[in-house]
Coordinates of C-alpha atoms in Angstrom, one line a residue:
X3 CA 0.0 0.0 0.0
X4 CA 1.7 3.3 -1.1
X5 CA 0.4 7.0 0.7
X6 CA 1.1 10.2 -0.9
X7 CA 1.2 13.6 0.7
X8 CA -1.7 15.8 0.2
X9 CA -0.6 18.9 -1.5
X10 CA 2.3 17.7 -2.6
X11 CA 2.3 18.8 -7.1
X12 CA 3.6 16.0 -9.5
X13 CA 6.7 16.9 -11.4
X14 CA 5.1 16.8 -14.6
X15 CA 2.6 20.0 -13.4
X16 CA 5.1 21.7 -12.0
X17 CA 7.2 21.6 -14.9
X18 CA 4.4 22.9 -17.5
X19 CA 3.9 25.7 -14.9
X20 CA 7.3 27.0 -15.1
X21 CA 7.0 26.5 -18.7
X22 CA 3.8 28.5 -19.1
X23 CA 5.6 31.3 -16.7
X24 CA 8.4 31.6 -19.1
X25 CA 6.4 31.7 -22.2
X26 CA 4.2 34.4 -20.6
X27 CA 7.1 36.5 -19.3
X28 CA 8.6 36.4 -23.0
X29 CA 5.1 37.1 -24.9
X30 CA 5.2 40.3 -22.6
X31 CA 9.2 41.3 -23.8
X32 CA 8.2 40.9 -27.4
X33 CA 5.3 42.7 -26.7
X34 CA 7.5 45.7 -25.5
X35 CA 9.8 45.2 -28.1
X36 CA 7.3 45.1 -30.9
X37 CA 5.9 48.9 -29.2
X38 CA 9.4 50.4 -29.0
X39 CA 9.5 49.1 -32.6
X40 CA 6.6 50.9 -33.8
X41 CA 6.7 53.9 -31.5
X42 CA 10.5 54.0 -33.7
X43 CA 9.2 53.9 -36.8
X44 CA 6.3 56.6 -36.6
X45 CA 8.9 58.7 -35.0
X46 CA 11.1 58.4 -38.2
X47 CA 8.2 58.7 -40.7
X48 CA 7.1 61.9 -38.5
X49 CA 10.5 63.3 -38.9
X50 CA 10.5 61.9 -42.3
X51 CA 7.4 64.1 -43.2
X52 CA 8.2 67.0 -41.5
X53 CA 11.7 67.5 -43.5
X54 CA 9.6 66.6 -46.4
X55 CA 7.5 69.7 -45.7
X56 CA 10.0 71.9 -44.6
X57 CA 12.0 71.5 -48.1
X58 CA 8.7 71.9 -49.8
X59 CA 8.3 75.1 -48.0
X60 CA 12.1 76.7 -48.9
X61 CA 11.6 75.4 -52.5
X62 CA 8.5 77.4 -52.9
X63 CA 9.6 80.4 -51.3
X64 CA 13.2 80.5 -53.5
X65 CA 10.4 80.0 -56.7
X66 CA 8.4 82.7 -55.5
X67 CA 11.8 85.0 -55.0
X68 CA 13.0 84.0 -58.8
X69 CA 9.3 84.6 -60.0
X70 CA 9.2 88.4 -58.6
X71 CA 12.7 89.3 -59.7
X72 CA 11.5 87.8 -63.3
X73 CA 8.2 90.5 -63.1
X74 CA 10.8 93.2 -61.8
X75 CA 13.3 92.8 -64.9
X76 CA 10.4 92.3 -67.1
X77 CA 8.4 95.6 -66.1
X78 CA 11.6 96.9 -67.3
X79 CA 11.2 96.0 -70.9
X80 CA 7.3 96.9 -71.7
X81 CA 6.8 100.2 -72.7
X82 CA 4.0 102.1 -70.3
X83 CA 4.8 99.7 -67.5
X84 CA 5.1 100.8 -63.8
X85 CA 4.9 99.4 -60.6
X86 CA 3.3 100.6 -57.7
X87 CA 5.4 101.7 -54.6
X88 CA 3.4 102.9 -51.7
X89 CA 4.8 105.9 -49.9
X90 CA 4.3 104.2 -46.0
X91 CA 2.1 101.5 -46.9
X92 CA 2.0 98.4 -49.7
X93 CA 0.7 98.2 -52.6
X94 CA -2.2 96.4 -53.3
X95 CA -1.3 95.4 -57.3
X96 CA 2.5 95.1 -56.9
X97 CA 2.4 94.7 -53.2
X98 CA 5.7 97.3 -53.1
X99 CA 6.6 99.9 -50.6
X100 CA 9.3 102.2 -50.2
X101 CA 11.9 101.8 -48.3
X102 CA 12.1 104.6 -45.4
X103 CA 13.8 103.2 -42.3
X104 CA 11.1 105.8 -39.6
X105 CA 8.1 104.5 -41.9
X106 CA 5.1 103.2 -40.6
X107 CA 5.6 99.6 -42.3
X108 CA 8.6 99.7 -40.5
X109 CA 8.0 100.3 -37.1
X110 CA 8.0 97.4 -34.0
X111 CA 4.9 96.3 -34.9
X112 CA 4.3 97.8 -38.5
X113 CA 3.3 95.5 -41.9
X114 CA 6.9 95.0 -43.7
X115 CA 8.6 94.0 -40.0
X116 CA 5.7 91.7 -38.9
X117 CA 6.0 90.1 -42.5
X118 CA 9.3 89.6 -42.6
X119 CA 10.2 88.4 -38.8
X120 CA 6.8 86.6 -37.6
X121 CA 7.1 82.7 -37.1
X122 CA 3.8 81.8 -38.4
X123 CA 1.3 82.8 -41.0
X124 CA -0.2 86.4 -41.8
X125 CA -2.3 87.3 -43.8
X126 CA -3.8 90.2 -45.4
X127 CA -0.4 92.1 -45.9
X128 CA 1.4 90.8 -49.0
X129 CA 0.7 89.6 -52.9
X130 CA -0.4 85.8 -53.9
X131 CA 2.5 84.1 -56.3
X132 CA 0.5 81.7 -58.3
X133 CA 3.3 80.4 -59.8
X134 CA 4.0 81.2 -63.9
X135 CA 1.0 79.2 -65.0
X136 CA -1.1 81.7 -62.8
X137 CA -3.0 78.1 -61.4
X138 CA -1.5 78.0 -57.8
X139 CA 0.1 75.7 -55.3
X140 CA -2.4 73.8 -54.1
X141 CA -2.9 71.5 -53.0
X142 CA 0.9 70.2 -52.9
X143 CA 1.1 73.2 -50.4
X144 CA -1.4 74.2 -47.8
X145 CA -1.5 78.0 -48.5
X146 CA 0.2 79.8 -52.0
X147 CA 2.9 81.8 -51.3
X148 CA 3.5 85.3 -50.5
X149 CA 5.8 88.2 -51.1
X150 CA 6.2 92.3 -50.6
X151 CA 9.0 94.4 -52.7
X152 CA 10.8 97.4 -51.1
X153 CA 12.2 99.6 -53.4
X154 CA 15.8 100.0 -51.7
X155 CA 16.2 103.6 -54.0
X156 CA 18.1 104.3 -56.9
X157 CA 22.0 102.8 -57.3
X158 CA 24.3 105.1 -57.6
X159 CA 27.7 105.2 -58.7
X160 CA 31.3 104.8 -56.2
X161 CA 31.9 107.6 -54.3
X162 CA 28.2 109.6 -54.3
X163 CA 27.2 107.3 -51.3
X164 CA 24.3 105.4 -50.7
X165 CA 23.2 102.3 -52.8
X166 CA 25.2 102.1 -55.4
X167 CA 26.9 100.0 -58.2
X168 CA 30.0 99.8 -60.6
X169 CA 28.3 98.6 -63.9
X170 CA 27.6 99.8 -66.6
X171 CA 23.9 99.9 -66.0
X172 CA 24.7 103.3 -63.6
X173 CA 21.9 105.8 -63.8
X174 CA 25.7 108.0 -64.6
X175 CA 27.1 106.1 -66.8
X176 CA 25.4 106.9 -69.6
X177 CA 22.7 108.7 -68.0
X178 CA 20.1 106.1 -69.9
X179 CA 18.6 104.3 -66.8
X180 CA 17.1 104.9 -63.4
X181 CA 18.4 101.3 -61.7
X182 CA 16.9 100.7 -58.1
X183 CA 17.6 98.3 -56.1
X184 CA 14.3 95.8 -54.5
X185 CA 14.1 94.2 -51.7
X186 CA 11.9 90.6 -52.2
X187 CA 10.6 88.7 -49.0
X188 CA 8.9 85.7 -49.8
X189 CA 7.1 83.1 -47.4
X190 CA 5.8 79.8 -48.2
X191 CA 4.3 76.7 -46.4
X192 CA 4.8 73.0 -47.4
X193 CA 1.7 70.7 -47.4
X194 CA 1.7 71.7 -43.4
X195 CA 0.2 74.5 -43.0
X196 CA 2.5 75.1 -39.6
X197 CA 5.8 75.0 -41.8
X198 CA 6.3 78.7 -43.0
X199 CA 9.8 79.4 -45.3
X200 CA 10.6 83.1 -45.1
X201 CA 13.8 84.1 -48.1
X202 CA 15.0 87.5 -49.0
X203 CA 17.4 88.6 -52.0
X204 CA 17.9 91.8 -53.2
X205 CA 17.6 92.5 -57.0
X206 CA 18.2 95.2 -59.4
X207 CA 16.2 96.3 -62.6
X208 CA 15.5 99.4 -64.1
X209 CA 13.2 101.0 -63.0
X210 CA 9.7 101.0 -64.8

């Protein structure tokens, strides 16, 4: 006659226990693992994305600069052409002001400063480049972009002071044109509309 010891687990049991343990304690790793995977990868693509709009955005505003300076030299040639500087405020057809350091536009809080150093989007201040199609942006980008001209003054030639430039093109060499200088600030989202571009150049063209 053989007794056993209540309580007591077979071998067998107790083994598929420590088994089950294990294979539970290693579902939960993998589990973890697969998380930090994926947490990884949508990191990457949302870095991924946002480099994709931010090179959008600086394309799209250095097309917008080359567009303006093509309108600028091209006023130049057609006969009866002019462009439209405000005196302390911008145009709305060329979207141009002049330049006048103690202007209005260019006080703290005035238009051509606000444009040119805010960090998001304004509107109602600058002109719409629709590209040279005229059909727009969208909707690769969230908004079109945007632009003002300053007109910097007339060059003049070494020595007088001011603006000025060697060429030939010298409103004194020659006396045939009036060159001025622009100033061209362009801004310009990628398909975010949270991703703003902002690019300067200055330009000079005859003056229309």
């Amino acid at each position: 006659m053989h007794s056993r010891a209540w309580g007591t687990i077979p071998a067998h049991r107790a083994q598929h226990g420590f088994a089950l343990l294990m294979a539970l304690i290693f579902l939960v790793l993998l589990s973890m693992f697969a998380i930090a995977a994926s947490q990884h990868s949508l990191l990457q693509e949302r870095m991924a994305g946002s480099l994709r709009h931010a090179q959008q955005a600086r394309l799209a505003a250095e097309a917008t600069l080359r567009g303006v300076e093509y309108k600028l030299w091209s006023l130049a040639s057609q006969a009866g052409a002019q462009l439209h500087c405000g005196d302390n405020f911008i145009t709305q057809d060329d979207g141009c002001v002049i330049y006048r350091a103690d202007a209005a536009p260019y006080a703290a809080n005035g238009a051509v400063t606000r444009f040119q150093t805010a960090a998001g989007w304004i509107d109602g201040i600058s002109l719409s480049y629709k590209g040279p199609t005229g059909g727009g942006y969208a909707p690769a980008l969230a908004r079109d972009p945007v632009y003002i001209i300053e007109d910097l003054g007339s060059e003049r030639p070494p020595g007088v002071g001011g603006l000025h430039e060697s060429g030939s093109t010298g409103p004194n060499n020659g006396g045939q044109l009036d060159t001025h200088l622009y100033r061209i600030t362009a801004r310009a989202t990628g398909g975010n509309a949270n991703v703003v571009s902002v690019v300067q150049s200055t330009f000079n063209a005859p003056r229309p």
